[in-house]
mmCIF file of C-alpha atoms and ligand atoms in Angstrom:
data_model
loop_
_atom_site.group_PDB
_atom_site.id
_atom_site.type_symbol
_atom_site.label_atom_id
_atom_site.label_comp_id
_atom_site.label_asym_id
_atom_site.label_seq_id
_atom_site.Cartn_x
_atom_site.Cartn_y
_atom_site.Cartn_z
ATOM 1 C CA UNK A 1 81.155 -39.541 172.497
ATOM 2 C CA UNK A 2 82.770 -41.729 175.191
ATOM 3 C CA UNK A 3 86.188 -40.205 174.762
ATOM 4 C CA UNK A 4 85.120 -36.856 176.220
ATOM 5 C CA UNK A 5 85.731 -38.185 179.717
ATOM 6 C CA UNK A 6 89.459 -38.093 178.977
ATOM 7 C CA UNK A 7 89.399 -34.723 177.290
ATOM 8 C CA UNK A 8 89.289 -31.113 178.388
ATOM 9 C CA UNK A 9 85.576 -31.009 177.514
ATOM 10 C CA UNK A 10 85.022 -33.006 180.666
ATOM 11 C CA UNK A 11 87.642 -31.586 183.016
ATOM 12 C CA UNK A 12 90.898 -29.636 183.142
ATOM 13 C CA UNK A 13 92.315 -31.922 185.842
ATOM 14 C CA UNK A 14 95.439 -33.804 184.808
ATOM 15 C CA UNK A 15 94.888 -37.447 183.975
ATOM 16 C CA UNK A 16 96.469 -39.848 186.438
ATOM 17 C CA UNK A 17 98.851 -42.570 185.371
ATOM 18 C CA UNK A 18 97.246 -45.686 186.845
ATOM 19 C CA UNK A 19 99.388 -48.327 185.207
ATOM 20 C CA UNK A 20 102.576 -49.045 183.374
ATOM 21 C CA UNK A 21 103.522 -52.104 181.372
ATOM 22 C CA UNK A 22 105.955 -53.032 178.620
ATOM 23 C CA UNK A 23 103.502 -51.843 176.004
ATOM 24 C CA UNK A 24 103.028 -48.407 177.465
ATOM 25 C CA UNK A 25 101.349 -46.260 180.070
ATOM 26 C CA UNK A 26 97.720 -46.348 181.215
ATOM 27 C CA UNK A 27 95.858 -43.155 182.188
ATOM 28 C CA UNK A 28 92.502 -42.287 183.729
ATOM 29 C CA UNK A 29 90.547 -39.456 185.244
ATOM 30 C CA UNK A 30 91.371 -39.271 188.970
ATOM 31 C CA UNK A 31 88.460 -39.976 191.254
ATOM 32 C CA UNK A 32 87.664 -39.996 194.925
ATOM 33 C CA UNK A 33 86.739 -43.383 196.342
ATOM 34 C CA UNK A 34 83.012 -42.810 196.128
ATOM 35 C CA UNK A 35 82.621 -41.145 192.735
ATOM 36 C CA UNK A 36 82.294 -43.619 189.919
ATOM 37 C CA UNK A 37 80.219 -41.589 187.538
ATOM 38 C CA UNK A 38 83.042 -39.893 185.733
ATOM 39 C CA UNK A 39 85.737 -42.495 185.940
ATOM 40 C CA UNK A 40 84.896 -45.337 183.647
ATOM 41 C CA UNK A 41 87.553 -45.080 180.939
ATOM 42 C CA UNK A 42 91.250 -45.760 180.538
ATOM 43 C CA UNK A 43 93.622 -44.533 177.876
ATOM 44 C CA UNK A 44 96.475 -46.903 177.034
ATOM 45 C CA UNK A 45 99.362 -45.254 175.190
ATOM 46 C CA UNK A 46 101.840 -47.125 173.026
ATOM 47 C CA UNK A 47 104.853 -45.402 174.542
ATOM 48 C CA UNK A 48 106.702 -48.381 176.021
ATOM 49 C CA UNK A 49 109.353 -50.698 174.641
ATOM 50 C CA UNK A 50 109.694 -51.514 170.939
ATOM 51 C CA UNK A 51 107.937 -54.465 169.340
ATOM 52 C CA UNK A 52 104.576 -54.023 171.043
ATOM 53 C CA UNK A 53 101.548 -52.985 169.051
ATOM 54 C CA UNK A 54 98.405 -51.469 170.479
ATOM 55 C CA UNK A 55 96.620 -51.888 167.154
ATOM 56 C CA UNK A 56 97.267 -55.608 167.433
ATOM 57 C CA UNK A 57 95.973 -55.601 170.990
ATOM 58 C CA UNK A 58 92.861 -53.710 169.906
ATOM 59 C CA UNK A 59 92.222 -56.292 167.174
ATOM 60 C CA UNK A 60 92.751 -59.194 169.597
ATOM 61 C CA UNK A 61 90.474 -57.587 172.148
ATOM 62 C CA UNK A 62 87.777 -57.273 169.472
ATOM 63 C CA UNK A 63 88.304 -60.853 168.329
ATOM 64 C CA UNK A 64 87.676 -61.954 171.919
ATOM 65 C CA UNK A 65 84.596 -59.722 172.311
ATOM 66 C CA UNK A 66 83.200 -60.937 168.975
ATOM 67 C CA UNK A 67 83.659 -64.564 170.060
ATOM 68 C CA UNK A 68 81.796 -63.765 173.244
ATOM 69 C CA UNK A 69 78.869 -62.327 171.321
ATOM 70 C CA UNK A 70 78.776 -65.282 168.973
ATOM 71 C CA UNK A 71 79.121 -67.953 171.648
ATOM 72 C CA UNK A 72 76.108 -69.885 172.751
ATOM 73 C CA UNK A 73 78.055 -72.434 174.730
ATOM 74 C CA UNK A 74 80.171 -70.371 177.092
ATOM 75 C CA UNK A 75 80.026 -72.241 180.392
ATOM 76 C CA UNK A 76 78.659 -70.056 183.121
ATOM 77 C CA UNK A 77 79.718 -70.612 186.683
ATOM 78 C CA UNK A 78 81.280 -67.553 188.292
ATOM 79 C CA UNK A 79 81.417 -64.233 186.579
ATOM 80 C CA UNK A 80 84.402 -63.022 184.572
ATOM 81 C CA UNK A 81 84.364 -59.569 183.007
ATOM 82 C CA UNK A 82 86.187 -58.359 179.915
ATOM 83 C CA UNK A 83 86.538 -54.570 179.587
ATOM 84 C CA UNK A 84 84.595 -52.911 176.772
ATOM 85 C CA UNK A 85 86.922 -51.714 174.021
ATOM 86 C CA UNK A 86 85.806 -48.353 172.686
ATOM 87 C CA UNK A 87 88.360 -46.903 170.340
ATOM 88 C CA UNK A 88 91.771 -47.109 168.724
ATOM 89 C CA UNK A 89 93.469 -43.843 167.775
ATOM 90 C CA UNK A 90 96.695 -43.243 165.908
ATOM 91 C CA UNK A 91 98.825 -40.126 166.159
ATOM 92 C CA UNK A 92 96.691 -38.266 163.622
ATOM 93 C CA UNK A 93 93.488 -38.656 165.647
ATOM 94 C CA UNK A 94 91.697 -35.324 166.242
ATOM 95 C CA UNK A 95 90.988 -36.428 169.837
ATOM 96 C CA UNK A 96 94.591 -35.795 170.864
ATOM 97 C CA UNK A 97 94.149 -32.029 170.830
ATOM 98 C CA UNK A 98 91.844 -32.142 173.843
ATOM 99 C CA UNK A 99 93.595 -35.056 175.584
ATOM 100 C CA UNK A 100 97.227 -33.905 175.418
ATOM 101 C CA UNK A 101 96.535 -30.879 177.608
ATOM 102 C CA UNK A 102 95.583 -33.306 180.381
ATOM 103 C CA UNK A 103 98.861 -35.221 180.083
ATOM 104 C CA UNK A 104 102.342 -34.097 181.208
ATOM 105 C CA UNK A 105 103.838 -31.376 178.951
ATOM 106 C CA UNK A 106 106.366 -33.508 177.053
ATOM 107 C CA UNK A 107 103.730 -36.021 175.920
ATOM 108 C CA UNK A 108 102.885 -36.246 172.228
ATOM 109 C CA UNK A 109 100.258 -38.009 170.104
ATOM 110 C CA UNK A 110 100.851 -41.727 169.499
ATOM 111 C CA UNK A 111 98.944 -44.967 168.990
ATOM 112 C CA UNK A 112 96.499 -45.425 171.863
ATOM 113 C CA UNK A 113 93.341 -47.257 172.830
ATOM 114 C CA UNK A 114 90.404 -46.359 175.016
ATOM 115 C CA UNK A 115 88.619 -49.020 177.028
ATOM 116 C CA UNK A 116 86.434 -49.541 180.057
ATOM 117 C CA UNK A 117 88.175 -48.957 183.340
ATOM 118 C CA UNK A 118 88.372 -51.827 185.777
ATOM 119 C CA UNK A 119 87.355 -50.242 189.057
ATOM 120 C CA UNK A 120 89.893 -50.736 191.834
ATOM 121 C CA UNK A 121 89.290 -52.302 195.213
ATOM 122 C CA UNK A 122 87.821 -49.882 197.784
ATOM 123 C CA UNK A 123 89.700 -48.413 200.720
ATOM 124 C CA UNK A 124 88.650 -51.063 203.249
ATOM 125 C CA UNK A 125 90.260 -53.758 201.069
ATOM 126 C CA UNK A 126 93.444 -51.715 200.710
ATOM 127 C CA UNK A 127 93.478 -51.360 204.496
ATOM 128 C CA UNK A 128 93.013 -55.079 204.977
ATOM 129 C CA UNK A 129 95.865 -55.932 202.602
ATOM 130 C CA UNK A 130 98.129 -53.375 204.261
ATOM 131 C CA UNK A 131 97.388 -54.592 207.790
ATOM 132 C CA UNK A 132 97.664 -58.283 206.966
ATOM 133 C CA UNK A 133 100.639 -58.292 204.655
ATOM 134 C CA UNK A 134 102.779 -55.258 205.403
ATOM 135 C CA UNK A 135 104.781 -54.795 208.555
ATOM 136 C CA UNK A 136 105.743 -51.206 207.734
ATOM 137 C CA UNK A 137 103.774 -47.969 207.970
ATOM 138 C CA UNK A 138 100.301 -49.030 206.842
ATOM 139 C CA UNK A 139 98.789 -45.526 206.885
ATOM 140 C CA UNK A 140 101.481 -44.292 204.550
ATOM 141 C CA UNK A 141 100.756 -47.132 202.140
ATOM 142 C CA UNK A 142 97.013 -46.603 202.234
ATOM 143 C CA UNK A 143 97.170 -42.835 201.886
ATOM 144 C CA UNK A 144 99.602 -42.993 199.002
ATOM 145 C CA UNK A 145 97.514 -41.940 195.970
ATOM 146 C CA UNK A 146 99.445 -44.318 193.724
ATOM 147 C CA UNK A 147 97.941 -47.170 195.728
ATOM 148 C CA UNK A 148 94.383 -46.015 195.086
ATOM 149 C CA UNK A 149 94.329 -47.967 191.869
ATOM 150 C CA UNK A 150 94.391 -51.292 193.670
ATOM 151 C CA UNK A 151 93.852 -54.395 191.552
ATOM 152 C CA UNK A 152 94.578 -57.827 193.022
ATOM 153 C CA UNK A 153 96.376 -60.458 190.974
ATOM 154 C CA UNK A 154 95.274 -63.867 192.230
ATOM 155 C CA UNK A 155 98.325 -66.159 192.033
ATOM 156 C CA UNK A 156 96.846 -69.616 192.476
ATOM 157 C CA UNK A 157 100.048 -71.118 191.073
ATOM 158 C CA UNK A 158 102.407 -69.767 193.676
ATOM 159 C CA UNK A 159 102.805 -69.458 197.428
ATOM 160 C CA UNK A 160 104.853 -66.788 199.148
ATOM 161 C CA UNK A 161 107.405 -69.426 200.190
ATOM 162 C CA UNK A 162 107.857 -70.373 196.556
ATOM 163 C CA UNK A 163 108.340 -66.799 195.508
ATOM 164 C CA UNK A 164 110.815 -65.493 198.053
ATOM 165 C CA UNK A 165 114.383 -65.448 196.935
ATOM 166 C CA UNK A 166 116.722 -66.694 199.687
ATOM 167 C CA UNK A 167 119.115 -63.914 198.735
ATOM 168 C CA UNK A 168 116.556 -61.205 199.533
ATOM 169 C CA UNK A 169 117.889 -60.318 202.947
ATOM 170 C CA UNK A 170 116.931 -56.650 202.706
ATOM 171 C CA UNK A 171 115.099 -55.310 205.749
ATOM 172 C CA UNK A 172 111.370 -55.150 205.212
ATOM 173 C CA UNK A 173 111.281 -51.356 205.168
ATOM 174 C CA UNK A 174 113.496 -51.341 202.074
ATOM 175 C CA UNK A 175 111.278 -53.699 200.111
ATOM 176 C CA UNK A 176 108.642 -52.200 197.883
ATOM 177 C CA UNK A 177 105.039 -52.583 198.954
ATOM 178 C CA UNK A 178 102.569 -51.535 196.308
ATOM 179 C CA UNK A 179 98.838 -52.161 196.188
ATOM 180 C CA UNK A 180 98.642 -51.273 192.500
ATOM 181 C CA UNK A 181 98.858 -54.751 191.042
ATOM 182 C CA UNK A 182 98.934 -56.613 194.290
ATOM 183 C CA UNK A 183 100.055 -60.250 193.907
ATOM 184 C CA UNK A 184 97.935 -62.325 196.271
ATOM 185 C CA UNK A 185 99.504 -65.769 196.596
ATOM 186 C CA UNK A 186 97.666 -69.000 197.263
ATOM 187 C CA UNK A 187 98.612 -69.076 200.955
ATOM 188 C CA UNK A 188 97.366 -65.494 201.362
ATOM 189 C CA UNK A 189 94.136 -66.286 199.510
ATOM 190 C CA UNK A 190 93.583 -69.166 201.926
ATOM 191 C CA UNK A 191 94.534 -67.028 204.917
ATOM 192 C CA UNK A 192 91.897 -64.463 203.957
ATOM 193 C CA UNK A 193 89.295 -67.195 203.464
ATOM 194 C CA UNK A 194 88.820 -66.277 199.793
ATOM 195 C CA UNK A 195 87.329 -68.856 197.419
ATOM 196 C CA UNK A 196 90.419 -70.327 195.735
ATOM 197 C CA UNK A 197 88.449 -73.228 194.179
ATOM 198 C CA UNK A 198 85.976 -70.854 192.588
ATOM 199 C CA UNK A 199 88.783 -68.648 191.288
ATOM 200 C CA UNK A 200 90.358 -71.765 189.762
ATOM 201 C CA UNK A 201 87.051 -72.647 188.106
ATOM 202 C CA UNK A 202 86.503 -69.225 186.629
ATOM 203 C CA UNK A 203 90.079 -69.183 185.301
ATOM 204 C CA UNK A 204 89.482 -72.605 183.731
ATOM 205 C CA UNK A 205 86.235 -71.421 182.094
ATOM 206 C CA UNK A 206 87.993 -68.314 180.825
ATOM 207 C CA UNK A 207 90.947 -70.196 179.395
ATOM 208 C CA UNK A 208 88.635 -72.712 177.703
ATOM 209 C CA UNK A 209 86.681 -69.828 176.180
ATOM 210 C CA UNK A 210 89.830 -68.005 175.019
ATOM 211 C CA UNK A 211 91.318 -71.123 173.425
ATOM 212 C CA UNK A 212 88.329 -72.802 171.827
ATOM 213 C CA UNK A 213 85.814 -69.988 171.225
ATOM 214 C CA UNK A 214 88.035 -66.974 170.620
ATOM 215 C CA UNK A 215 90.882 -69.164 169.295
ATOM 216 C CA UNK A 216 93.636 -67.163 170.975
ATOM 217 C CA UNK A 217 96.593 -68.528 172.909
ATOM 218 C CA UNK A 218 96.010 -66.277 175.976
ATOM 219 C CA UNK A 219 99.701 -65.370 176.019
ATOM 220 C CA UNK A 220 100.382 -62.990 178.938
ATOM 221 C CA UNK A 221 96.706 -62.334 179.673
ATOM 222 C CA UNK A 222 96.247 -60.887 183.163
ATOM 223 C CA UNK A 223 93.587 -61.924 185.666
ATOM 224 C CA UNK A 224 92.645 -59.422 188.343
ATOM 225 C CA UNK A 225 90.185 -59.227 191.187
ATOM 226 C CA UNK A 226 88.519 -55.836 191.351
ATOM 227 C CA UNK A 227 85.118 -54.271 191.892
ATOM 228 C CA UNK A 228 82.042 -55.634 190.178
ATOM 229 C CA UNK A 229 80.474 -53.503 187.481
ATOM 230 C CA UNK A 230 77.801 -51.300 188.995
ATOM 231 C CA UNK A 231 74.720 -49.550 187.732
ATOM 232 C CA UNK A 232 76.223 -46.212 188.731
ATOM 233 C CA UNK A 233 78.706 -46.402 185.903
ATOM 234 C CA UNK A 234 77.880 -44.283 182.871
ATOM 235 C CA UNK A 235 75.754 -45.360 179.951
ATOM 236 C CA UNK A 236 78.890 -45.883 177.917
ATOM 237 C CA UNK A 237 79.847 -48.896 179.976
ATOM 238 C CA UNK A 238 76.364 -50.197 180.760
ATOM 239 C CA UNK A 239 75.307 -50.456 177.115
ATOM 240 C CA UNK A 240 77.150 -53.699 177.033
ATOM 241 C CA UNK A 241 78.749 -55.702 179.828
ATOM 242 C CA UNK A 242 81.098 -58.191 178.196
ATOM 243 C CA UNK A 243 81.752 -61.278 180.256
ATOM 244 C CA UNK A 244 80.099 -64.528 181.172
ATOM 245 C CA UNK A 245 78.862 -66.351 184.223
ATOM 246 C CA UNK A 246 76.305 -64.895 186.576
ATOM 247 C CA UNK A 247 77.530 -65.581 190.108
ATOM 248 C CA UNK A 248 79.580 -62.788 191.680
ATOM 249 C CA UNK A 249 82.087 -63.409 194.455
ATOM 250 C CA UNK A 250 80.820 -62.202 197.812
ATOM 251 C CA UNK A 251 83.544 -63.111 200.255
ATOM 252 C CA UNK A 252 83.294 -61.712 203.786
ATOM 253 C CA UNK A 253 86.948 -60.640 203.949
ATOM 254 C CA UNK A 254 86.969 -58.354 200.911
ATOM 255 C CA UNK A 255 83.239 -58.069 200.161
ATOM 256 C CA UNK A 256 81.673 -58.390 196.700
ATOM 257 C CA UNK A 257 84.261 -58.516 193.929
ATOM 258 C CA UNK A 258 84.710 -59.781 190.398
ATOM 259 C CA UNK A 259 87.321 -61.485 188.244
ATOM 260 C CA UNK A 260 88.411 -59.491 185.188
ATOM 261 C CA UNK A 261 90.830 -60.227 182.347
ATOM 262 C CA UNK A 262 92.945 -57.657 180.550
ATOM 263 C CA UNK A 263 96.082 -57.074 178.496
ATOM 264 C CA UNK A 264 95.776 -58.840 175.153
ATOM 265 C CA UNK A 265 98.720 -57.322 173.308
ATOM 266 C CA UNK A 266 100.864 -60.467 173.426
ATOM 267 C CA UNK A 267 98.027 -62.834 172.449
ATOM 268 C CA UNK A 268 98.402 -64.794 169.222
ATOM 269 C CA UNK A 269 96.032 -66.876 167.108
ATOM 270 C CA UNK A 270 95.634 -70.475 168.196
ATOM 271 C CA UNK A 271 95.376 -73.186 165.561
ATOM 272 C CA UNK A 272 93.052 -76.076 166.331
ATOM 273 C CA UNK A 273 95.714 -78.764 166.064
ATOM 274 C CA UNK A 274 98.758 -80.261 167.768
ATOM 275 C CA UNK A 275 100.853 -77.126 167.096
ATOM 276 C CA UNK A 276 98.154 -75.084 168.835
ATOM 277 C CA UNK A 277 98.280 -77.402 171.847
ATOM 278 C CA UNK A 278 102.047 -76.951 172.070
ATOM 279 C CA UNK A 279 101.699 -73.191 171.867
ATOM 280 C CA UNK A 280 98.950 -73.113 174.510
ATOM 281 C CA UNK A 281 101.060 -75.267 176.876
ATOM 282 C CA UNK A 282 103.952 -72.852 176.472
ATOM 283 C CA UNK A 283 101.705 -69.830 177.151
ATOM 284 C CA UNK A 284 100.295 -71.573 180.236
ATOM 285 C CA UNK A 285 103.746 -71.917 181.774
ATOM 286 C CA UNK A 286 105.114 -68.575 180.579
ATOM 287 C CA UNK A 287 102.324 -66.479 182.075
ATOM 288 C CA UNK A 288 102.529 -65.036 185.566
ATOM 289 C CA UNK A 289 101.435 -67.718 188.070
ATOM 290 C CA UNK A 290 97.665 -67.111 187.928
ATOM 291 C CA UNK A 291 96.667 -70.696 187.122
ATOM 292 C CA UNK A 292 97.001 -73.606 189.541
ATOM 293 C CA UNK A 293 99.839 -75.845 188.421
ATOM 294 C CA UNK A 294 100.497 -79.562 188.385
ATOM 295 C CA UNK A 295 103.266 -80.954 190.552
ATOM 296 C CA UNK A 296 103.132 -78.220 193.158
ATOM 297 C CA UNK A 297 104.881 -78.926 196.446
ATOM 298 C CA UNK A 298 101.747 -78.305 198.544
ATOM 299 C CA UNK A 299 98.728 -80.645 198.804
ATOM 300 C CA UNK A 300 96.508 -77.573 198.496
ATOM 301 C CA UNK A 301 98.187 -76.600 195.226
ATOM 302 C CA UNK A 302 97.807 -80.105 193.823
ATOM 303 C CA UNK A 303 94.147 -80.289 194.743
ATOM 304 C CA UNK A 304 93.554 -76.940 193.088
ATOM 305 C CA UNK A 305 95.217 -78.145 189.873
ATOM 306 C CA UNK A 306 92.738 -81.046 189.802
ATOM 307 C CA UNK A 307 89.835 -78.621 190.295
ATOM 308 C CA UNK A 308 91.177 -76.435 187.476
ATOM 309 C CA UNK A 309 91.784 -79.366 185.137
ATOM 310 C CA UNK A 310 88.374 -80.973 185.689
ATOM 311 C CA UNK A 311 86.629 -77.677 185.117
ATOM 312 C CA UNK A 312 88.731 -76.857 182.040
ATOM 313 C CA UNK A 313 87.902 -80.222 180.461
ATOM 314 C CA UNK A 314 84.198 -79.850 181.217
ATOM 315 C CA UNK A 315 83.996 -76.293 179.905
ATOM 316 C CA UNK A 316 86.006 -77.200 176.800
ATOM 317 C CA UNK A 317 83.737 -80.156 176.079
ATOM 318 C CA UNK A 318 80.694 -77.886 176.223
ATOM 319 C CA UNK A 319 82.271 -75.344 173.882
ATOM 320 C CA UNK A 320 83.500 -77.953 171.408
ATOM 321 C CA UNK A 321 80.458 -80.225 171.382
ATOM 322 C CA UNK A 322 79.689 -79.546 167.709
ATOM 323 C CA UNK A 323 83.293 -80.070 166.547
ATOM 324 C CA UNK A 324 84.783 -83.243 165.148
ATOM 325 C CA UNK A 325 86.565 -85.733 167.390
ATOM 326 C CA UNK A 326 90.064 -84.584 166.494
ATOM 327 C CA UNK A 327 89.277 -81.099 167.814
ATOM 328 C CA UNK A 328 87.412 -82.447 170.845
ATOM 329 C CA UNK A 329 90.574 -84.282 171.875
ATOM 330 C CA UNK A 330 92.658 -81.082 172.037
ATOM 331 C CA UNK A 331 91.693 -79.980 175.584
ATOM 332 C CA UNK A 332 92.746 -83.365 177.010
ATOM 333 C CA UNK A 333 95.961 -83.225 174.986
ATOM 334 C CA UNK A 334 96.627 -79.747 176.345
ATOM 335 C CA UNK A 335 96.213 -80.812 179.974
ATOM 336 C CA UNK A 336 98.637 -83.706 179.339
ATOM 337 C CA UNK A 337 101.172 -81.471 177.603
ATOM 338 C CA UNK A 338 101.051 -79.029 180.510
ATOM 339 C CA UNK A 339 101.963 -81.852 182.879
ATOM 340 C CA UNK A 340 104.635 -83.195 180.539
ATOM 341 C CA UNK A 341 106.267 -79.811 179.918
ATOM 342 C CA UNK A 342 106.490 -78.807 183.570
ATOM 343 C CA UNK A 343 109.841 -77.073 183.993
ATOM 344 C CA UNK A 344 110.416 -76.712 180.258
ATOM 345 C CA UNK A 345 108.810 -73.314 179.899
ATOM 346 C CA UNK A 346 108.462 -71.980 183.431
ATOM 347 C CA UNK A 347 109.858 -68.479 183.671
ATOM 348 C CA UNK A 348 110.094 -68.515 187.453
ATOM 349 C CA UNK A 349 109.975 -71.078 190.288
ATOM 350 C CA UNK A 350 106.529 -72.325 191.274
ATOM 351 C CA UNK A 351 105.367 -72.931 194.814
HETATM 352 N N1 LIG B 401 91.079 -51.348 181.634
HETATM 353 C C1 LIG B 401 91.847 -51.124 182.692
HETATM 354 N N2 LIG B 401 91.305 -50.734 183.874
HETATM 355 C C2 LIG B 401 92.081 -50.533 184.946
HETATM 356 N N3 LIG B 401 93.414 -50.674 184.967
HETATM 357 C C3 LIG B 401 94.021 -51.059 183.839
HETATM 358 C C4 LIG B 401 93.273 -51.302 182.647
HETATM 359 N N4 LIG B 401 94.141 -51.663 181.675
HETATM 360 C C5 LIG B 401 95.362 -51.651 182.248
HETATM 361 N N5 LIG B 401 95.309 -51.284 183.533
HETATM 362 C C6 LIG B 401 96.430 -51.185 184.493
HETATM 363 O O1 LIG B 401 97.600 -50.818 183.788
HETATM 364 C C7 LIG B 401 98.581 -51.866 183.868
HETATM 365 C C8 LIG B 401 99.326 -51.963 182.546
HETATM 366 O O2 LIG B 401 98.396 -52.242 181.505
HETATM 367 P P1 LIG B 401 98.584 -53.479 180.541
HETATM 368 O O3 LIG B 401 97.411 -53.558 179.649
HETATM 369 O O4 LIG B 401 98.914 -54.701 181.354
HETATM 370 O O5 LIG B 401 99.854 -52.986 179.732
HETATM 371 P P2 LIG B 401 101.049 -53.821 179.095
HETATM 372 O O6 LIG B 401 100.488 -54.448 177.854
HETATM 373 O O7 LIG B 401 102.048 -52.775 178.786
HETATM 374 O O8 LIG B 401 101.474 -54.827 180.116
HETATM 375 C C9 LIG B 401 97.777 -53.126 184.230
HETATM 376 O O9 LIG B 401 98.563 -54.090 184.870
HETATM 377 C C10 LIG B 401 96.701 -52.542 185.135
HETATM 378 O O10 LIG B 401 97.192 -52.334 186.434
HETATM 379 MG MG1 LIG B 402 100.495 -56.057 181.490
#
């Protein structure tokens, strides 16, 4: 059974907290940089703020995976991976007995899910990010075990200039530098020579799939750049490799890597009508600035929005080719509504 990796059957070592969100905490077996064989699962616990439901996330995740299986028309340019979802457990699950002993003493059974672990960027990438974007003690940052779980959040919709608050006059050494969920802004992506256009295309394909195949609004979905899936991962993960597209990213600066999506607990159903378009436009603006945006202040940002939009319309057309005209018009309506509602829903300034 897959779950054994997180239990005492597998190891007595304490599980490591690799993530924290509003919904709860995320735990995995600790691993050295080179050992992937026993590190392919994460446990997400519903121990965060009220109002979030891991059961709902599990159901959404499965709705998305089922749509993927059923889809014949998912456009396939660059690869995007969706973690395998293995299990939902409530507080009565018998698995807790052998998992709780690997968690801190005060932890109790609760709702939780088990899914495939997105493998973090290797040490050379962490070093590169530290050297390029941190003026402080790079060795300290790289050797900090909390930074081992390095996922990159590609922010095509924001530049560092657009993000800095003029009031942040703290000296650099007092600012937090974490590689955990590292926000890589458009100017940094360009500086590293990473393929921003291709990232925009894969995000457009993914959003088209989520809206029109899976029929979800993609509210608060996260995009991350991380390692590609490898053959060295255990059978549990290689049985099925959810995702679409066949071309992997192979940039010189950070080596082979893949786009992944995660975090479906805020996703809602999307209706195939004008109300759905409105909801999708709102979710587009309310998400963290992954997507390129219209009306950006930089020519690069504007060009990228056009790349994203063209690709989104093309992918949507492919997915919706068997639908009636009213439904086929929705993707175009959505792109227009996104332009029209600029500033209405944004939760933070865009660059
Ligand atoms: N499958 C996974 N593999 C690797 N890291 C993950 C995985 N799921 C979550 N994480 C990490 O944990 C963090 C919090 O998880 P997330 O699902 O976003 O929780 P929340 O719903 O509370 O925001 C993520 O931002 C990511 O860094
Ligand atoms: Mg999250």
